[in-house]
Amino acid sequence: MEPVTTPKARQASLREHNLGLVARAVFGAERPPSRAAIAAATGLTRATVSTLVDQLVGARVVRELPPEPGNVGRPAVPLVPASRTVVGLGLEVNVGYLGVRAVDLAGDTVVERIERGDFHASDPAVVLPRLADLAREVVAGLDAEGVRVAGARLALPGLVDVRDGHLVVAPNLGWADLDPVPLLGPLRAADDIRVRIANEANLAGLAQLRFGWFAGDRAGDGDVLADVAERSATEAPDLARGGTTFVYLSVDVGVGAAVLLEGALYVGRRGWAGEIGHVAVEPDGPLCQCGARGCLEAVAGKLALLAAFGRGPSDDLDVDEIAVRAAAGDPEVTDVLERVGTFVGRALAAVVNVLDVDTLLLGGLYATLADALHGPVVDELRRRVPALPERLVVAAAPVVDHAALTGGARAVLRDVVRTPSAFVGASTTVSPADTTERAHP
Amino acid sequence: MEPVTTPKARQASLREHNLGLVARAVFGAERPPSRAAIAAATGLTRATVSTLVDQLVGARVVRELPPEPGNVGRPAVPLVPASRTVVGLGLEVNVGYLGVRAVDLAGDTVVERIERGDFHASDPAVVLPRLADLAREVVAGLDAEGVRVAGARLALPGLVDVRDGHLVVAPNLGWADLDPVPLLGPLRAADDIRVRIANEANLAGLAQLRFGWFAGDRAGDGDVLADVAERSATEAPDLARGGTTFVYLSVDVGVGAAVLLEGALYVGRRGWAGEIGHVAVEPDGPLCQCGARGCLEAVAGKLALLAAFGRGPSDDLDVDEIAVRAAAGDPEVTDVLERVGTFVGRALAAVVNVLDVDTLLLGGLYATLADALHGPVVDELRRRVPALPERLVVAAAPVVDHAALTGGARAVLRDVVRTPSAFVGASTTVSPADTTERAHP
């Protein structure tokens, strides 16, 4: 007979499972839990929890705060994610810059390097080694401080096939059919930092999670995908918490989106979900670089904005100036943004109609223009979504500063929290360091 | 501190968890497993599996086939879902009919009643008691045969709020702001059959699952919602099996969709996902009943088809005749379907761009017209989806005959397989019956 599907928890060893359970209890808590609170929440014995917490503390994944006197018994020791001990590395090549950012388990940026440039129609065999040089500097500094690098994610503005991890095409870089990781080369001599690639908009979307940023696991409870008949008011997932189900719009020359459902990135069959830039908003409109007419990207991307203001495709677009003029009521600007906002609203209406999401975050160029775009976007949503959410949020994305770097680093750290056992096992090879010391400046 | 999130498996008792594990092992297997095979697949001991299987057999959820001689030891007894012992009840009110269908754990229809009528602008206080009468006849017949009714789902063509289970609006019935369950009244004297409501397109979509129709659980492993960086070729969920990730289009006067992701229905924040009928495909086109212009429903729904053929809104639409004329190359028909197919392709292109799905099933009126619509739909998808799936499937839905009834019954049976313990506990109150006898004709 065929093998019967087995839950993952059973495939993994019990210790590994429990270690992940305890790690998620620390990282998922809104307030720092004690060992006793973790035991109560997980159903594990206090002795087991203590052993596992000690391992996580020893591996510098979790940190103990000073004890707080409890009502009964010994003072409770609150547990929090460790600071400046373990980092994920976000890497990015985009049209206007190269970037490297190290983010720690507490969610703070420890060190970053951004190098501006024009990488439109560039050579990956030149650009990726440059990025690798930046990354090696960062890694060397972290190594010197005793900060461990758990892995790296390379964000690219294009279609990444998640099944085999190759870049299918990044039109605005002029790259196609490429495995970028070998071109980077090793990020340190030992060549032990694993690099994986992902779509820029997806990682930037991941950076927007406000609560429980590694919370992808929670979707694993089946809440998001619950059968319609399963749901009730009390079961409705996360409505009170908010902020974990949203569509994030990434806008530059290309227009993409990330679809976040209950804290988990939805990537689709091949990883190409979120291609909102090619939703038809003006079907007989101008040609898009994809060959179709009236795609959102063709009428509302950076090149369309430049053209609307009488600039050429290689000119700079000063969104700050546009935002100031819009706020002052400059009719040339408000006319353009009214039109662009209507198109954005039309594409988002399709998304809201199909996915029933209530939070739409404007990122990239639109983040700066969010105040001016808000009115026309919401007007078009009201026209085109019969089942409009009561609480509709259309707002600038909270993280706009190279968000894909933060998202890439977080994606690495999610893995640490999900399966800390691999990481705990490796901890003996790294020399301990004061967790409060300042890392590489 | 706040309670820490706990996996559901830990909240439930171990027995309940294991019983569900064994039930899913039987229902999820492609070939009937033996007790030994279930033990190997679940990691439970053979003794535990035997006890749990005996309980499922006793509750007539699982049935034993005649033993097959094995290579070593005692002959293995293959286990299959029981036939004609336990049913889910699908109920439906739609514009043209009332329906009741009982489906058993083996997936077969045991009994059904369909009553045709015109329920456009009808009174729910009249229509729902009529449906309840039909259902009571069906239930009485099942009771007489010793077939247990596990519950019922009422499919309605409108927006159902999954948070509190009320109907927000069903425009084509003329119903709004309604809790339909009390109007049905009890389906048997004991009033112990729980009825819940759901959207018609969602339930019809659920009926299309080809493999593992209760497989919503599998999405709970987090496969669908996996972080982009999690995926690899070997981990890509279910690509080989296929048939569990698709968008199902439900087309009558209203146009809706069901979004199935790895066997699980995606319903959105409030249960209103899949409202593809209001995606703008001709933004300056004709007015839709929702008030917007150029919605898919307005240019490609039943009323638009009737108008295109010079008929009035209350005339019958003979889709069989249209299909025959299209196959014969009648230019009047092919022109209309070319135009309709282009609009359908445009709305589906938005869905494929955003969700990266490769299987699009045409249901309702479109099922009959699928051959004629296929060309224009695929042409528009090719124009408008830069990342078109290699294996694109645009086809008539496999289950078209009142599919929401089958989907509703299956939704009930999924719950039985997910949490059989509640059901096993209740089995003593029902008299046993020969599992092979014929139920109510």
PDB file of N, CA and C in Angstrom, chain A residues 1-2 6 10 31 37 41-42 153 162-163 196 220 225 228-233 262 265-266 269-275 278 283 292-293 353-356 383-384 387 389-390 415 418, chain B residues 1-2 6 10 31 37 41-42 153 162-163 196 220 225 228-233 262 265-266 269-275 283 292-293 346 353-356 384 387 389-390 415 418:
ATOM      1  N   MET A   1       0.834  -1.201   0.000  1.00  0.00           N
ATOM      2  CA  MET A   1       0.000   0.000   0.000  1.00  0.00           C
ATOM      3  C   MET A   1       0.874   1.260   0.000  1.00  0.00           C
ATOM      4  N   GLU A   2       0.281   2.378  -0.348  1.00  0.00           N
ATOM      5  CA  GLU A   2       0.971   3.666  -0.295  1.00  0.00           C
ATOM      6  C   GLU A   2       1.190   4.062   1.160  1.00  0.00           C
ATOM      7  N   THR A   6       1.599  11.189   7.559  1.00  0.00           N
ATOM      8  CA  THR A   6       1.862  11.235   8.997  1.00  0.00           C
ATOM      9  C   THR A   6       2.117  12.668   9.406  1.00  0.00           C
ATOM     10  N   ARG A  10       5.183  13.772  14.330  1.00  0.00           N
ATOM     11  CA  ARG A  10       5.530  12.378  14.597  1.00  0.00           C
ATOM     12  C   ARG A  10       6.796  11.971  13.872  1.00  0.00           C
ATOM     13  N   ARG A  31       3.805  38.850  26.384  1.00  0.00           N
ATOM     14  CA  ARG A  31       4.642  39.257  27.512  1.00  0.00           C
ATOM     15  C   ARG A  31       5.550  38.096  27.879  1.00  0.00           C
ATOM     16  N   ALA A  37       4.854  29.168  33.271  1.00  0.00           N
ATOM     17  CA  ALA A  37       3.800  29.562  32.332  1.00  0.00           C
ATOM     18  C   ALA A  37       3.908  28.758  31.041  1.00  0.00           C
ATOM     19  N   ALA A  41       1.127  26.255  29.432  1.00  0.00           N
ATOM     20  CA  ALA A  41       0.604  26.508  28.086  1.00  0.00           C
ATOM     21  C   ALA A  41       0.858  25.350  27.137  1.00  0.00           C
ATOM     22  N   THR A  42       1.957  24.623  27.345  1.00  0.00           N
ATOM     23  CA  THR A  42       2.315  23.561  26.396  1.00  0.00           C
ATOM     24  C   THR A  42       1.855  22.184  26.847  1.00  0.00           C
ATOM     25  N   ARG A 153      19.096  35.184   3.200  1.00  0.00           N
ATOM     26  CA  ARG A 153      18.118  35.180   2.108  1.00  0.00           C
ATOM     27  C   ARG A 153      18.483  36.300   1.152  1.00  0.00           C
ATOM     28  N   VAL A 162      10.043  28.602  -6.416  1.00  0.00           N
ATOM     29  CA  VAL A 162      10.331  28.064  -5.080  1.00  0.00           C
ATOM     30  C   VAL A 162      10.587  26.564  -5.110  1.00  0.00           C
ATOM     31  N   ARG A 163      10.270  25.906  -6.232  1.00  0.00           N
ATOM     32  CA  ARG A 163      10.449  24.453  -6.256  1.00  0.00           C
ATOM     33  C   ARG A 163      11.920  24.087  -6.363  1.00  0.00           C
ATOM     34  N   ARG A 196      19.552  31.346   0.403  1.00  0.00           N
ATOM     35  CA  ARG A 196      18.440  30.969  -0.476  1.00  0.00           C
ATOM     36  C   ARG A 196      17.860  32.243  -1.066  1.00  0.00           C
ATOM     37  N   GLY A 220      -0.386  26.972  10.531  1.00  0.00           N
ATOM     38  CA  GLY A 220      -0.353  25.520  10.522  1.00  0.00           C
ATOM     39  C   GLY A 220      -1.457  24.882  11.335  1.00  0.00           C
ATOM     40  N   LEU A 225      -7.098  28.403   6.684  1.00  0.00           N
ATOM     41  CA  LEU A 225      -7.671  27.580   5.642  1.00  0.00           C
ATOM     42  C   LEU A 225      -8.864  26.783   6.144  1.00  0.00           C
ATOM     43  N   VAL A 228     -15.265  26.712   5.581  1.00  0.00           N
ATOM     44  CA  VAL A 228     -16.206  27.781   5.899  1.00  0.00           C
ATOM     45  C   VAL A 228     -17.112  27.371   7.047  1.00  0.00           C
ATOM     46  N   ALA A 229     -17.443  26.117   7.094  1.00  0.00           N
ATOM     47  CA  ALA A 229     -18.388  25.652   8.091  1.00  0.00           C
ATOM     48  C   ALA A 229     -17.743  25.481   9.457  1.00  0.00           C
ATOM     49  N   GLU A 230     -16.428  25.605   9.496  1.00  0.00           N
ATOM     50  CA  GLU A 230     -15.700  25.441  10.754  1.00  0.00           C
ATOM     51  C   GLU A 230     -15.751  26.698  11.595  1.00  0.00           C
ATOM     52  N   ARG A 231     -15.889  27.832  10.945  1.00  0.00           N
ATOM     53  CA  ARG A 231     -15.671  29.090  11.613  1.00  0.00           C
ATOM     54  C   ARG A 231     -16.846  29.526  12.475  1.00  0.00           C
ATOM     55  N   SER A 232     -16.543  30.207  13.523  1.00  0.00           N
ATOM     56  CA  SER A 232     -17.577  30.890  14.289  1.00  0.00           C
ATOM     57  C   SER A 232     -16.932  32.160  14.820  1.00  0.00           C
ATOM     58  N   ALA A 233     -17.716  32.997  15.451  1.00  0.00           N
ATOM     59  CA  ALA A 233     -17.189  34.273  15.921  1.00  0.00           C
ATOM     60  C   ALA A 233     -16.006  34.061  16.860  1.00  0.00           C
ATOM     61  N   GLU A 262      -2.736  35.307   7.904  1.00  0.00           N
ATOM     62  CA  GLU A 262      -2.494  34.921   9.306  1.00  0.00           C
ATOM     63  C   GLU A 262      -1.020  34.710   9.581  1.00  0.00           C
ATOM     64  N   LEU A 265       3.240  33.777   4.702  1.00  0.00           N
ATOM     65  CA  LEU A 265       3.317  34.226   3.328  1.00  0.00           C
ATOM     66  C   LEU A 265       2.662  33.176   2.431  1.00  0.00           C
ATOM     67  N   TYR A 266       1.727  33.610   1.596  1.00  0.00           N
ATOM     68  CA  TYR A 266       1.147  32.686   0.622  1.00  0.00           C
ATOM     69  C   TYR A 266       1.900  32.859  -0.690  1.00  0.00           C
ATOM     70  N   ARG A 269       1.623  27.909  -6.113  1.00  0.00           N
ATOM     71  CA  ARG A 269       2.149  26.628  -6.558  1.00  0.00           C
ATOM     72  C   ARG A 269       3.637  26.667  -6.848  1.00  0.00           C
ATOM     73  N   ARG A 270       4.078  27.745  -7.506  1.00  0.00           N
ATOM     74  CA  ARG A 270       5.486  27.805  -7.902  1.00  0.00           C
ATOM     75  C   ARG A 270       6.238  28.929  -7.203  1.00  0.00           C
ATOM     76  N   GLY A 271       5.486  29.717  -6.419  1.00  0.00           N
ATOM     77  CA  GLY A 271       6.119  30.841  -5.730  1.00  0.00           C
ATOM     78  C   GLY A 271       5.835  32.160  -6.411  1.00  0.00           C
ATOM     79  N   TRP A 272       4.935  32.180  -7.355  1.00  0.00           N
ATOM     80  CA  TRP A 272       4.712  33.380  -8.151  1.00  0.00           C
ATOM     81  C   TRP A 272       3.420  34.101  -7.792  1.00  0.00           C
ATOM     82  N   ALA A 273       2.880  33.812  -6.653  1.00  0.00           N
ATOM     83  CA  ALA A 273       1.694  34.547  -6.207  1.00  0.00           C
ATOM     84  C   ALA A 273       2.058  36.012  -6.009  1.00  0.00           C
ATOM     85  N   GLY A 274       1.051  36.871  -6.047  1.00  0.00           N
ATOM     86  CA  GLY A 274       1.271  38.284  -5.760  1.00  0.00           C
ATOM     87  C   GLY A 274       1.630  39.137  -6.959  1.00  0.00           C
ATOM     88  N   GLU A 275       1.500  38.599  -8.173  1.00  0.00           N
ATOM     89  CA  GLU A 275       1.862  39.383  -9.366  1.00  0.00           C
ATOM     90  C   GLU A 275       0.738  40.355  -9.740  1.00  0.00           C
ATOM     91  N   HIS A 278       0.260  42.824 -12.964  1.00  0.00           N
ATOM     92  CA  HIS A 278      -0.282  42.459 -14.269  1.00  0.00           C
ATOM     93  C   HIS A 278      -1.787  42.194 -14.247  1.00  0.00           C
ATOM     94  N   PRO A 283      -8.203  47.684 -19.629  1.00  0.00           N
ATOM     95  CA  PRO A 283      -7.892  46.616 -20.593  1.00  0.00           C
ATOM     96  C   PRO A 283      -7.491  47.089 -21.990  1.00  0.00           C
ATOM     97  N   ALA A 292       0.942  42.784 -22.598  1.00  0.00           N
ATOM     98  CA  ALA A 292      -0.506  42.992 -22.504  1.00  0.00           C
ATOM     99  C   ALA A 292      -0.805  44.486 -22.386  1.00  0.00           C
ATOM    100  N   ARG A 293      -2.065  44.833 -22.478  1.00  0.00           N
ATOM    101  CA  ARG A 293      -2.468  46.239 -22.361  1.00  0.00           C
ATOM    102  C   ARG A 293      -3.115  46.514 -21.005  1.00  0.00           C
ATOM    103  N   ASN A 353     -12.037  41.272  -3.419  1.00  0.00           N
ATOM    104  CA  ASN A 353     -13.165  40.433  -3.817  1.00  0.00           C
ATOM    105  C   ASN A 353     -12.803  38.947  -3.757  1.00  0.00           C
ATOM    106  N   VAL A 354     -11.618  38.602  -4.183  1.00  0.00           N
ATOM    107  CA  VAL A 354     -11.245  37.185  -4.257  1.00  0.00           C
ATOM    108  C   VAL A 354     -10.745  36.663  -2.910  1.00  0.00           C
ATOM    109  N   LEU A 355     -10.048  37.501  -2.125  1.00  0.00           N
ATOM    110  CA  LEU A 355      -9.404  36.989  -0.907  1.00  0.00           C
ATOM    111  C   LEU A 355     -10.043  37.466   0.405  1.00  0.00           C
ATOM    112  N   ASP A 356     -10.972  38.435   0.335  1.00  0.00           N
ATOM    113  CA  ASP A 356     -11.615  38.912   1.563  1.00  0.00           C
ATOM    114  C   ASP A 356     -10.585  39.331   2.611  1.00  0.00           C
ATOM    115  N   ARG A 383     -16.617  51.425  -4.650  1.00  0.00           N
ATOM    116  CA  ARG A 383     -17.407  51.190  -5.865  1.00  0.00           C
ATOM    117  C   ARG A 383     -17.402  49.719  -6.250  1.00  0.00           C
ATOM    118  N   ARG A 384     -16.291  49.031  -6.037  1.00  0.00           N
ATOM    119  CA  ARG A 384     -16.088  47.737  -6.693  1.00  0.00           C
ATOM    120  C   ARG A 384     -16.065  46.523  -5.774  1.00  0.00           C
ATOM    121  N   ALA A 387     -18.856  43.394  -0.902  1.00  0.00           N
ATOM    122  CA  ALA A 387     -18.717  42.935   0.483  1.00  0.00           C
ATOM    123  C   ALA A 387     -17.522  43.624   1.119  1.00  0.00           C
ATOM    124  N   PRO A 389     -15.074  45.217   3.664  1.00  0.00           N
ATOM    125  CA  PRO A 389     -14.865  45.019   5.106  1.00  0.00           C
ATOM    126  C   PRO A 389     -15.297  46.249   5.895  1.00  0.00           C
ATOM    127  N   GLU A 390     -15.810  45.994   7.101  1.00  0.00           N
ATOM    128  CA  GLU A 390     -16.195  47.103   7.984  1.00  0.00           C
ATOM    129  C   GLU A 390     -14.963  47.938   8.338  1.00  0.00           C
ATOM    130  N   ASP A 415      13.155  30.106  10.845  1.00  0.00           N
ATOM    131  CA  ASP A 415      13.611  28.712  10.830  1.00  0.00           C
ATOM    132  C   ASP A 415      14.279  28.345  12.137  1.00  0.00           C
ATOM    133  N   ARG A 418      11.491  27.828  14.594  1.00  0.00           N
ATOM    134  CA  ARG A 418      10.707  26.631  14.274  1.00  0.00           C
ATOM    135  C   ARG A 418      11.444  25.357  14.646  1.00  0.00           C
TER     136      ARG A 418
ATOM    137  N   MET B   1       0.610  36.857  32.730  1.00  0.00           N
ATOM    138  CA  MET B   1       0.941  36.880  31.292  1.00  0.00           C
ATOM    139  C   MET B   1      -0.207  36.325  30.443  1.00  0.00           C
ATOM    140  N   GLU B   2      -0.158  36.653  29.165  1.00  0.00           N
ATOM    141  CA  GLU B   2      -1.145  36.116  28.223  1.00  0.00           C
ATOM    142  C   GLU B   2      -0.936  34.621  28.056  1.00  0.00           C
ATOM    143  N   THR B   6      -1.122  27.127  22.075  1.00  0.00           N
ATOM    144  CA  THR B   6      -0.833  25.712  22.242  1.00  0.00           C
ATOM    145  C   THR B   6      -1.356  24.960  21.036  1.00  0.00           C
ATOM    146  N   ARG B  10      -2.521  19.189  21.573  1.00  0.00           N
ATOM    147  CA  ARG B  10      -2.272  19.105  23.008  1.00  0.00           C
ATOM    148  C   ARG B  10      -3.507  19.460  23.805  1.00  0.00           C
ATOM    149  N   ARG B  31      -4.901   3.290  -1.107  1.00  0.00           N
ATOM    150  CA  ARG B  31      -5.367   1.899  -1.089  1.00  0.00           C
ATOM    151  C   ARG B  31      -5.671   1.491   0.346  1.00  0.00           C
ATOM    152  N   ALA B  37      -0.278  -1.527   8.779  1.00  0.00           N
ATOM    153  CA  ALA B  37       0.180  -0.407   7.949  1.00  0.00           C
ATOM    154  C   ALA B  37      -0.115   0.920   8.641  1.00  0.00           C
ATOM    155  N   ALA B  41       2.521   3.781   9.791  1.00  0.00           N
ATOM    156  CA  ALA B  41       2.417   5.148   9.266  1.00  0.00           C
ATOM    157  C   ALA B  41       2.228   6.183  10.368  1.00  0.00           C
ATOM    158  N   THR B  42       1.576   5.792  11.467  1.00  0.00           N
ATOM    159  CA  THR B  42       1.255   6.780  12.496  1.00  0.00           C
ATOM    160  C   THR B  42       2.264   6.787  13.631  1.00  0.00           C
ATOM    161  N   ARG B 153     -25.483  20.833   6.133  1.00  0.00           N
ATOM    162  CA  ARG B 153     -25.030  22.151   5.692  1.00  0.00           C
ATOM    163  C   ARG B 153     -26.051  22.690   4.706  1.00  0.00           C
ATOM    164  N   VAL B 162     -19.013  33.939   8.134  1.00  0.00           N
ATOM    165  CA  VAL B 162     -18.614  32.716   8.837  1.00  0.00           C
ATOM    166  C   VAL B 162     -18.364  32.978  10.321  1.00  0.00           C
ATOM    167  N   ARG B 163     -18.306  34.237  10.703  1.00  0.00           N
ATOM    168  CA  ARG B 163     -18.006  34.506  12.106  1.00  0.00           C
ATOM    169  C   ARG B 163     -19.206  34.208  13.001  1.00  0.00           C
ATOM    170  N   ARG B 196     -25.703  24.065   9.649  1.00  0.00           N
ATOM    171  CA  ARG B 196     -24.933  25.301   9.523  1.00  0.00           C
ATOM    172  C   ARG B 196     -25.039  25.777   8.077  1.00  0.00           C
ATOM    173  N   GLY B 220      -3.216  21.852   7.119  1.00  0.00           N
ATOM    174  CA  GLY B 220      -2.812  22.169   8.477  1.00  0.00           C
ATOM    175  C   GLY B 220      -1.347  21.897   8.750  1.00  0.00           C
ATOM    176  N   LEU B 225       0.832  27.281   3.057  1.00  0.00           N
ATOM    177  CA  LEU B 225       1.211  28.605   3.504  1.00  0.00           C
ATOM    178  C   LEU B 225       2.688  28.682   3.838  1.00  0.00           C
ATOM    179  N   VAL B 228       8.075  31.239   1.501  1.00  0.00           N
ATOM    180  CA  VAL B 228       8.698  31.036   0.192  1.00  0.00           C
ATOM    181  C   VAL B 228      10.050  30.353   0.341  1.00  0.00           C
ATOM    182  N   ALA B 229      10.749  30.697   1.398  1.00  0.00           N
ATOM    183  CA  ALA B 229      12.089  30.165   1.563  1.00  0.00           C
ATOM    184  C   ALA B 229      12.079  28.726   2.073  1.00  0.00           C
ATOM    185  N   GLU B 230      10.912  28.244   2.450  1.00  0.00           N
ATOM    186  CA  GLU B 230      10.783  26.884   2.964  1.00  0.00           C
ATOM    187  C   GLU B 230      10.738  25.853   1.854  1.00  0.00           C
ATOM    188  N   ARG B 231      10.291  26.275   0.699  1.00  0.00           N
ATOM    189  CA  ARG B 231       9.945  25.308  -0.318  1.00  0.00           C
ATOM    190  C   ARG B 231      11.155  24.799  -1.088  1.00  0.00           C
ATOM    191  N   SER B 232      11.069  23.585  -1.521  1.00  0.00           N
ATOM    192  CA  SER B 232      12.041  23.049  -2.461  1.00  0.00           C
ATOM    193  C   SER B 232      11.291  22.097  -3.361  1.00  0.00           C
ATOM    194  N   ALA B 233      11.964  21.593  -4.355  1.00  0.00           N
ATOM    195  CA  ALA B 233      11.279  20.714  -5.307  1.00  0.00           C
ATOM    196  C   ALA B 233      10.659  19.523  -4.597  1.00  0.00           C
ATOM    197  N   GLU B 262      -4.701  23.351  -1.671  1.00  0.00           N
ATOM    198  CA  GLU B 262      -4.263  22.063  -1.115  1.00  0.00           C
ATOM    199  C   GLU B 262      -5.380  21.371  -0.349  1.00  0.00           C
ATOM    200  N   LEU B 265     -10.624  24.720   1.694  1.00  0.00           N
ATOM    201  CA  LEU B 265     -11.341  25.883   1.203  1.00  0.00           C
ATOM    202  C   LEU B 265     -10.763  27.125   1.853  1.00  0.00           C
ATOM    203  N   TYR B 266     -10.397  28.118   1.048  1.00  0.00           N
ATOM    204  CA  TYR B 266      -9.960  29.392   1.611  1.00  0.00           C
ATOM    205  C   TYR B 266     -11.151  30.331   1.615  1.00  0.00           C
ATOM    206  N   ARG B 269     -11.330  36.476   5.661  1.00  0.00           N
ATOM    207  CA  ARG B 269     -11.543  36.986   7.010  1.00  0.00           C
ATOM    208  C   ARG B 269     -12.967  36.763   7.496  1.00  0.00           C
ATOM    209  N   ARG B 270     -13.935  37.002   6.620  1.00  0.00           N
ATOM    210  CA  ARG B 270     -15.329  36.916   7.052  1.00  0.00           C
ATOM    211  C   ARG B 270     -16.083  35.813   6.346  1.00  0.00           C
ATOM    212  N   GLY B 271     -15.403  35.137   5.398  1.00  0.00           N
ATOM    213  CA  GLY B 271     -16.066  34.077   4.656  1.00  0.00           C
ATOM    214  C   GLY B 271     -16.485  34.523   3.267  1.00  0.00           C
ATOM    215  N   TRP B 272     -16.038  35.702   2.834  1.00  0.00           N
ATOM    216  CA  TRP B 272     -16.516  36.261   1.580  1.00  0.00           C
ATOM    217  C   TRP B 272     -15.495  36.175   0.463  1.00  0.00           C
ATOM    218  N   ALA B 273     -14.501  35.358   0.632  1.00  0.00           N
ATOM    219  CA  ALA B 273     -13.538  35.172  -0.447  1.00  0.00           C
ATOM    220  C   ALA B 273     -14.246  34.567  -1.657  1.00  0.00           C
ATOM    221  N   GLY B 274     -13.652  34.744  -2.828  1.00  0.00           N
ATOM    222  CA  GLY B 274     -14.181  34.117  -4.031  1.00  0.00           C
ATOM    223  C   GLY B 274     -15.212  34.945  -4.780  1.00  0.00           C
ATOM    224  N   GLU B 275     -15.365  36.223  -4.428  1.00  0.00           N
ATOM    225  CA  GLU B 275     -16.375  37.052  -5.108  1.00  0.00           C
ATOM    226  C   GLU B 275     -15.837  37.549  -6.459  1.00  0.00           C
ATOM    227  N   PRO B 283     -14.004  48.022 -17.350  1.00  0.00           N
ATOM    228  CA  PRO B 283     -14.296  49.039 -16.328  1.00  0.00           C
ATOM    229  C   PRO B 283     -15.315  50.105 -16.739  1.00  0.00           C
ATOM    230  N   ALA B 292     -21.542  48.890  -9.672  1.00  0.00           N
ATOM    231  CA  ALA B 292     -20.310  49.217 -10.393  1.00  0.00           C
ATOM    232  C   ALA B 292     -20.484  48.895 -11.876  1.00  0.00           C
ATOM    233  N   ARG B 293     -19.511  49.299 -12.683  1.00  0.00           N
ATOM    234  CA  ARG B 293     -19.555  49.040 -14.119  1.00  0.00           C
ATOM    235  C   ARG B 293     -18.584  47.937 -14.501  1.00  0.00           C
ATOM    236  N   ARG B 346     -10.048  37.191 -18.430  1.00  0.00           N
ATOM    237  CA  ARG B 346      -9.470  38.381 -17.805  1.00  0.00           C
ATOM    238  C   ARG B 346      -9.610  38.329 -16.283  1.00  0.00           C
ATOM    239  N   ASN B 353      -2.640  35.552 -11.528  1.00  0.00           N
ATOM    240  CA  ASN B 353      -1.535  36.457 -11.199  1.00  0.00           C
ATOM    241  C   ASN B 353      -1.354  36.591  -9.688  1.00  0.00           C
ATOM    242  N   VAL B 354      -2.451  36.689  -8.970  1.00  0.00           N
ATOM    243  CA  VAL B 354      -2.349  36.932  -7.527  1.00  0.00           C
ATOM    244  C   VAL B 354      -2.115  35.641  -6.744  1.00  0.00           C
ATOM    245  N   LEU B 355      -2.707  34.516  -7.194  1.00  0.00           N
ATOM    246  CA  LEU B 355      -2.659  33.285  -6.389  1.00  0.00           C
ATOM    247  C   LEU B 355      -1.761  32.189  -6.962  1.00  0.00           C
ATOM    248  N   ASP B 356      -1.298  32.323  -8.204  1.00  0.00           N
ATOM    249  CA  ASP B 356      -0.434  31.295  -8.788  1.00  0.00           C
ATOM    250  C   ASP B 356      -1.076  29.906  -8.710  1.00  0.00           C
ATOM    251  N   ARG B 384      -2.358  37.712 -20.499  1.00  0.00           N
ATOM    252  CA  ARG B 384      -2.364  38.538 -19.280  1.00  0.00           C
ATOM    253  C   ARG B 384      -1.658  37.932 -18.064  1.00  0.00           C
ATOM    254  N   ALA B 387       3.564  34.944 -15.819  1.00  0.00           N
ATOM    255  CA  ALA B 387       4.101  33.720 -15.224  1.00  0.00           C
ATOM    256  C   ALA B 387       3.075  32.602 -15.360  1.00  0.00           C
ATOM    257  N   PRO B 389       1.382  29.142 -15.718  1.00  0.00           N
ATOM    258  CA  PRO B 389       1.791  27.780 -15.343  1.00  0.00           C
ATOM    259  C   PRO B 389       2.065  26.927 -16.591  1.00  0.00           C
ATOM    260  N   GLU B 390       3.055  26.038 -16.458  1.00  0.00           N
ATOM    261  CA  GLU B 390       3.358  25.121 -17.558  1.00  0.00           C
ATOM    262  C   GLU B 390       2.145  24.231 -17.844  1.00  0.00           C
ATOM    263  N   ASP B 415     -15.897  16.605   9.221  1.00  0.00           N
ATOM    264  CA  ASP B 415     -15.860  16.759  10.679  1.00  0.00           C
ATOM    265  C   ASP B 415     -15.863  15.403  11.374  1.00  0.00           C
ATOM    266  N   ARG B 418     -12.368  14.090  11.001  1.00  0.00           N
ATOM    267  CA  ARG B 418     -11.417  14.867  11.800  1.00  0.00           C
ATOM    268  C   ARG B 418     -11.517  14.551  13.281  1.00  0.00           C
TER     269      ARG B 418
END
